[in-house]
Coordinates of C-alpha atoms and ligand atoms in Angstrom, one line a residue:
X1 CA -8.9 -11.0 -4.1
X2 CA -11.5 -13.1 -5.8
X3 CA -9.7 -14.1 -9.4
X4 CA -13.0 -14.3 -10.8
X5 CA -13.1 -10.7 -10.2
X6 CA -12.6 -8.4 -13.6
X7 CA -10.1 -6.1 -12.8
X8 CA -11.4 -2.2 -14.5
X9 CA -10.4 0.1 -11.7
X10 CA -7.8 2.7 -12.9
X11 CA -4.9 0.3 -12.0
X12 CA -3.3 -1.4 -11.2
X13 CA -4.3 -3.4 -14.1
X14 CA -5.3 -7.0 -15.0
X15 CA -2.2 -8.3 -16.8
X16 CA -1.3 -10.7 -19.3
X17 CA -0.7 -14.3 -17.9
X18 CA 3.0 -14.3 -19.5
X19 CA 3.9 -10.7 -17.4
X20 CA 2.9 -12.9 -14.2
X21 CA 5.2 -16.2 -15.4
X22 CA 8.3 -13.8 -15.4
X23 CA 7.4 -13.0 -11.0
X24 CA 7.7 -16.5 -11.0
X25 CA 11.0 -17.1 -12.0
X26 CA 13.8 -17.8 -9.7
X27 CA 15.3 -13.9 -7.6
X28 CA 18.2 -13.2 -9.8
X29 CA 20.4 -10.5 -8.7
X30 CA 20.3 -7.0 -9.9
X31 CA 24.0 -6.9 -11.1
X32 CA 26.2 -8.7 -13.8
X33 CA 26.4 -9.1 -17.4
X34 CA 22.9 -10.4 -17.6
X35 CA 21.3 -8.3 -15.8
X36 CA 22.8 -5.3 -17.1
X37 CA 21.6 -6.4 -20.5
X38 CA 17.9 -6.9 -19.5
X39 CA 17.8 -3.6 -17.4
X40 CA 19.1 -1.5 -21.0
X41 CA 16.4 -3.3 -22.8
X42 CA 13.9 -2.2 -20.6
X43 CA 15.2 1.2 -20.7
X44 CA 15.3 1.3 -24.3
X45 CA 11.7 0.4 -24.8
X46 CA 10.8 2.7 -22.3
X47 CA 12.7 5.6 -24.8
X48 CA 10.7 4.7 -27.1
X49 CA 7.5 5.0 -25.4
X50 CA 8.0 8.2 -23.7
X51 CA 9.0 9.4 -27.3
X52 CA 12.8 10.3 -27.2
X53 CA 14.7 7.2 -28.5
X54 CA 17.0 9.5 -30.7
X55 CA 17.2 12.2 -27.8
X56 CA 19.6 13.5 -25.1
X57 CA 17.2 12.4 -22.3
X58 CA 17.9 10.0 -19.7
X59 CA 15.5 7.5 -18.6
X60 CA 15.9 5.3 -15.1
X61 CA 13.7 3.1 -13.3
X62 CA 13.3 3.6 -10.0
X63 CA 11.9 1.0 -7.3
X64 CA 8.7 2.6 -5.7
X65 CA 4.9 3.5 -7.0
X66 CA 4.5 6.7 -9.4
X67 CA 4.8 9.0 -6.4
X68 CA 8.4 7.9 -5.6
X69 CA 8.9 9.0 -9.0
X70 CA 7.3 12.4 -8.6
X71 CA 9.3 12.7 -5.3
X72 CA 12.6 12.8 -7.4
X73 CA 11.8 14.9 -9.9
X74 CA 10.4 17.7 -7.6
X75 CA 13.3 17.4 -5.1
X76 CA 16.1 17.1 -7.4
X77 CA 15.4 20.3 -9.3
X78 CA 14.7 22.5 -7.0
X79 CA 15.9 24.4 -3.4
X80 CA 13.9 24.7 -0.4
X81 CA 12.0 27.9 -0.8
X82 CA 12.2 27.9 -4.1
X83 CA 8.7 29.0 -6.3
X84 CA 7.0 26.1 -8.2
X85 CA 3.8 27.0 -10.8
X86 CA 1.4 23.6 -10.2
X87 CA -1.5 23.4 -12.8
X88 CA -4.6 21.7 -10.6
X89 CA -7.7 20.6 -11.5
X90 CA -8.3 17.4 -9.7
X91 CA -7.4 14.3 -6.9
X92 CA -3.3 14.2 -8.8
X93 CA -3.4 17.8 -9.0
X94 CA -4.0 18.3 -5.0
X95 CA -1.5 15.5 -5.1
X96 CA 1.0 17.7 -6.7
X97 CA 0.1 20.7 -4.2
X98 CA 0.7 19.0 -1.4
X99 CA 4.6 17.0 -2.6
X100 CA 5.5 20.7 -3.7
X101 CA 4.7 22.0 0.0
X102 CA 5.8 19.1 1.8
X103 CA 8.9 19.4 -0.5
X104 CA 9.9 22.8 0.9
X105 CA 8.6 24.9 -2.1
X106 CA 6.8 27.9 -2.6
X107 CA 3.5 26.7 -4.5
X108 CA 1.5 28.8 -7.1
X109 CA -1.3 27.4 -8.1
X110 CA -3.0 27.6 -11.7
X111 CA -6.3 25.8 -11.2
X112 CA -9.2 24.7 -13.4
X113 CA -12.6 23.4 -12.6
X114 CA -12.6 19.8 -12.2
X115 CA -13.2 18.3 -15.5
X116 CA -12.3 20.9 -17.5
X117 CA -8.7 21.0 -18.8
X118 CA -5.7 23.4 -17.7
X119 CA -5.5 26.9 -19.5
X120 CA -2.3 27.0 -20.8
X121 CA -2.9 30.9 -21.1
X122 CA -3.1 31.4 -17.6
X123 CA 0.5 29.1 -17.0
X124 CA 2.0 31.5 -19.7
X125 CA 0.2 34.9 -17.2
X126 CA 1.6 32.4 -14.3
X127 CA 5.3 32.2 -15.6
X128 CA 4.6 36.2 -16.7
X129 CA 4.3 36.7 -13.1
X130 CA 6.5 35.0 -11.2
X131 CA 9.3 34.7 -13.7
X132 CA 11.4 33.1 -10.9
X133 CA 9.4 30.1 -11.2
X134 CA 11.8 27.2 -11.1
X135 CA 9.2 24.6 -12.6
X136 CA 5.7 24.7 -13.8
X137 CA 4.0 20.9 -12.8
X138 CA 0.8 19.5 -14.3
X139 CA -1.0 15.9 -14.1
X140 CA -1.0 14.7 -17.4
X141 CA -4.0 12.3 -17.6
X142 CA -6.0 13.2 -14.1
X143 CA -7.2 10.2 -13.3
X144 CA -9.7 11.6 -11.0
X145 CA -11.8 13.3 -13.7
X146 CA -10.1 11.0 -16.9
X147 CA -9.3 14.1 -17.9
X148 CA -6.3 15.2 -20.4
X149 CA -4.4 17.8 -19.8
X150 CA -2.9 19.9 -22.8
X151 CA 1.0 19.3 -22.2
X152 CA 2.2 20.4 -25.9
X153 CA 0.6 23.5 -25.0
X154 CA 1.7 23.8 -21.8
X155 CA 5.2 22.8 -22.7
X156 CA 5.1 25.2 -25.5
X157 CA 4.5 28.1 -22.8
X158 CA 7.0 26.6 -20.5
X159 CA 10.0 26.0 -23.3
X160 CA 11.7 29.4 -23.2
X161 CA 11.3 30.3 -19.3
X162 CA 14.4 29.4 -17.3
X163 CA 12.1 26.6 -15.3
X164 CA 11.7 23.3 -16.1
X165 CA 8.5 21.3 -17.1
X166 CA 7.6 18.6 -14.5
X167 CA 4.9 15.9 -16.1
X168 CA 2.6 13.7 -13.9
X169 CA 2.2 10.9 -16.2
X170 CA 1.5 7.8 -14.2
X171 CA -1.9 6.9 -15.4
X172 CA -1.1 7.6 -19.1
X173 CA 2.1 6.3 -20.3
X174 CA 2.0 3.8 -22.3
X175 CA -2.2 4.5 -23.1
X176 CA -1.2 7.6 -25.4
X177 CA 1.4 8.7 -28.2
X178 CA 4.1 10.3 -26.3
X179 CA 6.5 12.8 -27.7
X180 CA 8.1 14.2 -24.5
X181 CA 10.9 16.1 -26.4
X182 CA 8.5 17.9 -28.7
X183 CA 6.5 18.6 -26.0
X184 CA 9.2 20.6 -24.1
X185 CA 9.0 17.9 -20.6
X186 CA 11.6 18.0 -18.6
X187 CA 10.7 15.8 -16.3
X188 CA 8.2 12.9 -16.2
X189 CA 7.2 11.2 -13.8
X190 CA 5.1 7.4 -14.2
X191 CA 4.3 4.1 -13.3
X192 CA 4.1 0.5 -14.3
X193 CA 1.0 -0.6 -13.0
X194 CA -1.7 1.4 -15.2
X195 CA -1.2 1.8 -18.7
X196 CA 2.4 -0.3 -18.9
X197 CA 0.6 -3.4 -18.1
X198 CA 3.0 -4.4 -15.3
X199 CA 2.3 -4.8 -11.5
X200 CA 2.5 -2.0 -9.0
X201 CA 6.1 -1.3 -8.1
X202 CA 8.1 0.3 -11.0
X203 CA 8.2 3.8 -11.6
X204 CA 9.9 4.8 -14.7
X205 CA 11.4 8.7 -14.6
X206 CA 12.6 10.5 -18.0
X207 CA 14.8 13.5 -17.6
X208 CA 16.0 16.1 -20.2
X209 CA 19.1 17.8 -20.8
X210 CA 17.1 21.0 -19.7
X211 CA 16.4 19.3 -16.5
X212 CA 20.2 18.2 -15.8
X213 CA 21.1 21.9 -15.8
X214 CA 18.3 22.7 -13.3
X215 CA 19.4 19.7 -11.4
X216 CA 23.6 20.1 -11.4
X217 CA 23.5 23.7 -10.2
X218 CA 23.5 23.1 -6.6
X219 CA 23.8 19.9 -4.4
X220 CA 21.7 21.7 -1.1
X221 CA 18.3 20.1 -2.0
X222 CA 16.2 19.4 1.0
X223 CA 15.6 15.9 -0.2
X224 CA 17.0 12.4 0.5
X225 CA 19.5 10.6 -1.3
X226 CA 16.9 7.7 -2.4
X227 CA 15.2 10.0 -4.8
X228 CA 17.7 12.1 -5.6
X229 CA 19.0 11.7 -9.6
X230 CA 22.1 12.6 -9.2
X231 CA 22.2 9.2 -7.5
X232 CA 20.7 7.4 -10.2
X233 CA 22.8 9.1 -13.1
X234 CA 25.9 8.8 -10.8
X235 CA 25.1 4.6 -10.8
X236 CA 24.0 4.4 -14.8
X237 CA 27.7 6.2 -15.6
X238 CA 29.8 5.1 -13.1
X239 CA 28.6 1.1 -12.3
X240 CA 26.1 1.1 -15.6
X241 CA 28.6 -1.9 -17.0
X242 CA 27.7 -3.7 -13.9
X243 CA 25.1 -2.4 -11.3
X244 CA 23.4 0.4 -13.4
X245 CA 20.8 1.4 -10.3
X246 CA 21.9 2.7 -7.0
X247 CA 19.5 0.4 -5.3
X248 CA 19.1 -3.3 -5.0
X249 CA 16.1 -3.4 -7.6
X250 CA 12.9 -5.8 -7.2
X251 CA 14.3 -8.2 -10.3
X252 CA 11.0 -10.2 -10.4
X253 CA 9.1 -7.2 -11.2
X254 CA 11.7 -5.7 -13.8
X255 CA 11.2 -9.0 -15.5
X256 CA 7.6 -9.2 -15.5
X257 CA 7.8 -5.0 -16.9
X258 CA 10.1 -6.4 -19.3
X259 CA 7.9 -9.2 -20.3
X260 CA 5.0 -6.5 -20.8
X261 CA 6.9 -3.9 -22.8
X262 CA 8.3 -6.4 -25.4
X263 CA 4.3 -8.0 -25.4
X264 CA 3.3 -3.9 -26.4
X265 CA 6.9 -3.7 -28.7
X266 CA 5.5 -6.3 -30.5
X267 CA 2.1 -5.4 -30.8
X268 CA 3.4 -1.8 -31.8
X269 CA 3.1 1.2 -29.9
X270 CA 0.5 2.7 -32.7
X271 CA -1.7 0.0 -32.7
X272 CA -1.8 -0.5 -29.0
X273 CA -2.8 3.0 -28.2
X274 CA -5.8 2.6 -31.1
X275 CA -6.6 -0.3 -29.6
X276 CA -7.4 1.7 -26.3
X277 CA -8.8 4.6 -28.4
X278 CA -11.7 2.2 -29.9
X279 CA -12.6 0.7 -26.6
X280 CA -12.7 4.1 -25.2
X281 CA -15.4 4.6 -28.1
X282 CA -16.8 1.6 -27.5
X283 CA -17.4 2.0 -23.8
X284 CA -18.6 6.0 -24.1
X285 CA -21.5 4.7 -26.6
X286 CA -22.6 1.9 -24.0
X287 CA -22.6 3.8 -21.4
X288 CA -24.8 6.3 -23.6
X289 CA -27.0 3.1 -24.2
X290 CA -27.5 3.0 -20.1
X291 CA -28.3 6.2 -19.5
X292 CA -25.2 7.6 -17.9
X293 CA -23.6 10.5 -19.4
X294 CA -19.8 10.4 -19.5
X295 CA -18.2 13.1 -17.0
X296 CA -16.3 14.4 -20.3
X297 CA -17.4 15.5 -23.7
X298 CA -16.3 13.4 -26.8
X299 CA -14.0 15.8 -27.6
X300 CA -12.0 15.4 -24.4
X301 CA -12.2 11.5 -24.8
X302 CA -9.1 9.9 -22.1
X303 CA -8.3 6.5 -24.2
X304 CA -7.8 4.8 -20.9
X305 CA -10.2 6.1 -18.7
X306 CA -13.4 6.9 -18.1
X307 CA -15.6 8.8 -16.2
X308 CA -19.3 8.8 -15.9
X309 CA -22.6 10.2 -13.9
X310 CA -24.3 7.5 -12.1
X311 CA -28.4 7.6 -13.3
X312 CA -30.1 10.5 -11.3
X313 CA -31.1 9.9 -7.6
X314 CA -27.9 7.5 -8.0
X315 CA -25.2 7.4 -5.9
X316 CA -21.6 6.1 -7.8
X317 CA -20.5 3.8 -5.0
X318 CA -24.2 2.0 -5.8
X319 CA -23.1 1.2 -9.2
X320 CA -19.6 0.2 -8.3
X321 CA -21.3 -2.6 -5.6
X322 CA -23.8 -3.5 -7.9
X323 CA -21.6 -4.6 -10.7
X324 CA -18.7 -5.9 -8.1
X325 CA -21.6 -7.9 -6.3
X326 CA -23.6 -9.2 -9.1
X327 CA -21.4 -9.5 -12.1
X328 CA -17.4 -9.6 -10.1
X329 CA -16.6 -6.6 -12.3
X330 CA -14.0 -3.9 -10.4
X331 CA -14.5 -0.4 -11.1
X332 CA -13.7 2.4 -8.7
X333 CA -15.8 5.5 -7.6
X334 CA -15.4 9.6 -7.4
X335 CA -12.3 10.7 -5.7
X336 CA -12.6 14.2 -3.4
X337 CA -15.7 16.1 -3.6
X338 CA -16.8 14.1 -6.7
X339 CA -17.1 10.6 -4.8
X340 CA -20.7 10.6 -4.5
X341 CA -21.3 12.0 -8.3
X342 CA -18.9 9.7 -10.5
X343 CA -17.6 6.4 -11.0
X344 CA -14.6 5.6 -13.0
X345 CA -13.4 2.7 -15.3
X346 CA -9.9 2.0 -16.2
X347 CA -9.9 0.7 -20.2
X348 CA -5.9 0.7 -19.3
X349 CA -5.2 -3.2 -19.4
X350 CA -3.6 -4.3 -22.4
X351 CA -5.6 -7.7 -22.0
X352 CA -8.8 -6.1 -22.1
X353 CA -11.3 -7.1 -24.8
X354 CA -14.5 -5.3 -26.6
X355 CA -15.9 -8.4 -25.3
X356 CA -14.9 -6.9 -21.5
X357 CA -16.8 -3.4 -22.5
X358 CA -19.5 -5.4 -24.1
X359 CA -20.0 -7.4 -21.0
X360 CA -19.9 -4.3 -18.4
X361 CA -21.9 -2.3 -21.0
X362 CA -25.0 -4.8 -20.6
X363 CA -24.0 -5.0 -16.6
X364 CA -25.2 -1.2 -16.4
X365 CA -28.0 -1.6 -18.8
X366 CA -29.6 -3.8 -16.0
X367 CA -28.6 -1.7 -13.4
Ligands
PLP1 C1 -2.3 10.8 -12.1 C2 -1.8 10.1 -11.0 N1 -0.7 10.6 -10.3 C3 -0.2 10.0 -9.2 C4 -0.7 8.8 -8.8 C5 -0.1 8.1 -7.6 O1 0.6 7.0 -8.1 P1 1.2 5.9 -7.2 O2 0.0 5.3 -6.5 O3 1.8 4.9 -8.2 O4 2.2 6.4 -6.3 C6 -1.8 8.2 -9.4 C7 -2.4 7.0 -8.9 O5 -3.5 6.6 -9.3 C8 -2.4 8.9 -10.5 O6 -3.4 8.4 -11.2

């Protein structure tokens, strides 16, 4: 791709020029003392940013995009047949659907409009219903709306049914507070390559004591032994003083997430995700200034992501060649049946400026 091109699709992400240094450095091997060191570092910021440093929940780092991540968590917890509630209202929700069914489960879906956020009522009627649910799964941030979905809610409906609570959360880790163990999530599954500011290829996976129980009380899961977490937790016991994963890992690209998360460590996980929150602001008043309306009210503001109406008569994918055309800036258009009637900008980069809204704002005002 162009370099001159500014990178402001919903990832992966422009990142910072010291993340890409670290894929530079000499292949090391994903064993020994050193490695084992940098691997627990990397899990222990990642504690932190999914919200449950002082917790019982386990937290590995699996080798594969978000959806590898998603795989696992689905396939470890539950049987072949087995009923799943899936909250849908978008592209990740579908997504979600169709891993369930392809995983062997029995689906029940809960859906919304698109662009309009999960009913955590009609989960609770859901779980009321089919109280053999083994899980209830939602897309946190639905990244093809910028939509937020209401997990504290959702986990607070979830908490005292006998299934667990699986979290989509690959375009909003790392853009939002976290608090995974007050929010009753059992499972998360995420990414490196949106909000973490890493490239594509990392998929971090958080798993709760909860979880473990669903997990450990059966080993005839239709799945593979790649995703399964047993795997994972079997390496991090037994090896973790020397080989912690049960995989030989992409080192370059641990180093360059490693690289990333101490950048956000050090920046402070508060002032990072107000530093997304103000160019969300920043970008939903520009956009205002050009005469397209954001797809979501204020109220509903994504601090990472945004998604907006073209100008009427206006088709998205012409604003998204317009400004990759005339002014190299990346954004993407609608996904499904929205394609044609939004375009969407990812605000997820941690080395994006006002200066970068400023300069796509006054892009769109020529449009
Ligand atoms: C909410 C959500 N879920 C899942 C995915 C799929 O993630 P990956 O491409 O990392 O497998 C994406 C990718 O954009 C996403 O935004």
């Amino acid at each position: 791709m162009d370099s001159a091109v500014k990178l402001m699709i919903p990832g992966p992400v422009e990142v910072d020029a010291r993340v890409l240094a670290a894929l530079n450095r000499p292949v090391e091997p994903h064993y020994g003392d050193a490695w084992v060191e940098k691997y627990s570092r990397v899990v222990a910021i990642l504690k932190q940013i999914f919200g449950i440093a002082e917790t019982d929940y386990d937290v590995y780092l699996m080798a594969g995009s978000g959806t590898c991540a998603i795989d696992a968590c689905m396939g470890s917890s539950l049987l072949s047949g087995e009923k799943i509630i899936v909250g849908n209202n978008g592209f990740f929700g579908d997504r979600l659907v169709d891993i369930a069914g392809n995983t062997g489960l029995q689906v029940i879906e809960v859906k919304s409009e698109w662009g309009q956020p999960l009913d955590p009522q009609a989960i609770k009627v859901a779980l009321q219903q089919h109280p053999d649910a083994k899980a209830v799964a939602v897309v946190h941030g639905e990244t093809s709306t910028s939509i937020l979905n209401p997990i504290a809610e959702i986990g607070a409906v979830v908490k005292s049914a006998e299934a667990v609570f699986i979290v989509d959360a690959v375009s909003s880790l790392g853009g939002l507070p976290y608090d995974l163990a007050g929010w009753h999530v059992d499972l998360c599954a995420s990414a490196t390559q949106k909000c973490l500011g890493a490239p594509p290829g990392l998929a971090p996976v958080a798993i709760s004591p909860k979880a473990w129980r669903m997990i450990d009380r059966s080993n005839r899961k239709a799945h593979g032994w790649y995703t399964n977490l047993q795997n994972w937790r079997k390496y991090a016991q037994e090896w973790g003083d020397w080989h912690p994963t049960p995989i030989t890992m992409p080192t370059n690209t641990v180093n360059a997430l490693l690289v990333s998360l101490e950048i956000l460590i050090q920046e402070g996980i508060a002032n990072r995700m107000e530093r997304f929150r103000s160019l969300a602001l920043q970008l939903r008043n520009g956009l205002r200034e050009a005469g397209m309306e954001p797809f979501t009210p204020d109220e509903l503001m994504n601090p990472v992501l945004t998604a907006a109406r073209p100008p009427k008569g206006v088709e998205s994918v012409q604003v998204v060649r317009y400004l990759l055309d005339t002014h190299h800036i990346q954004i993407s258009g609608g996904l499904g049946h929205l394609k044609k009637e939004v375009f969407r900008i990812g605000h997820m980069s941690p080395v994006l400026k006002p200066e970068d809204i400023e300069n796509l704002v006054c892009a769109l005002k020529a449009f």
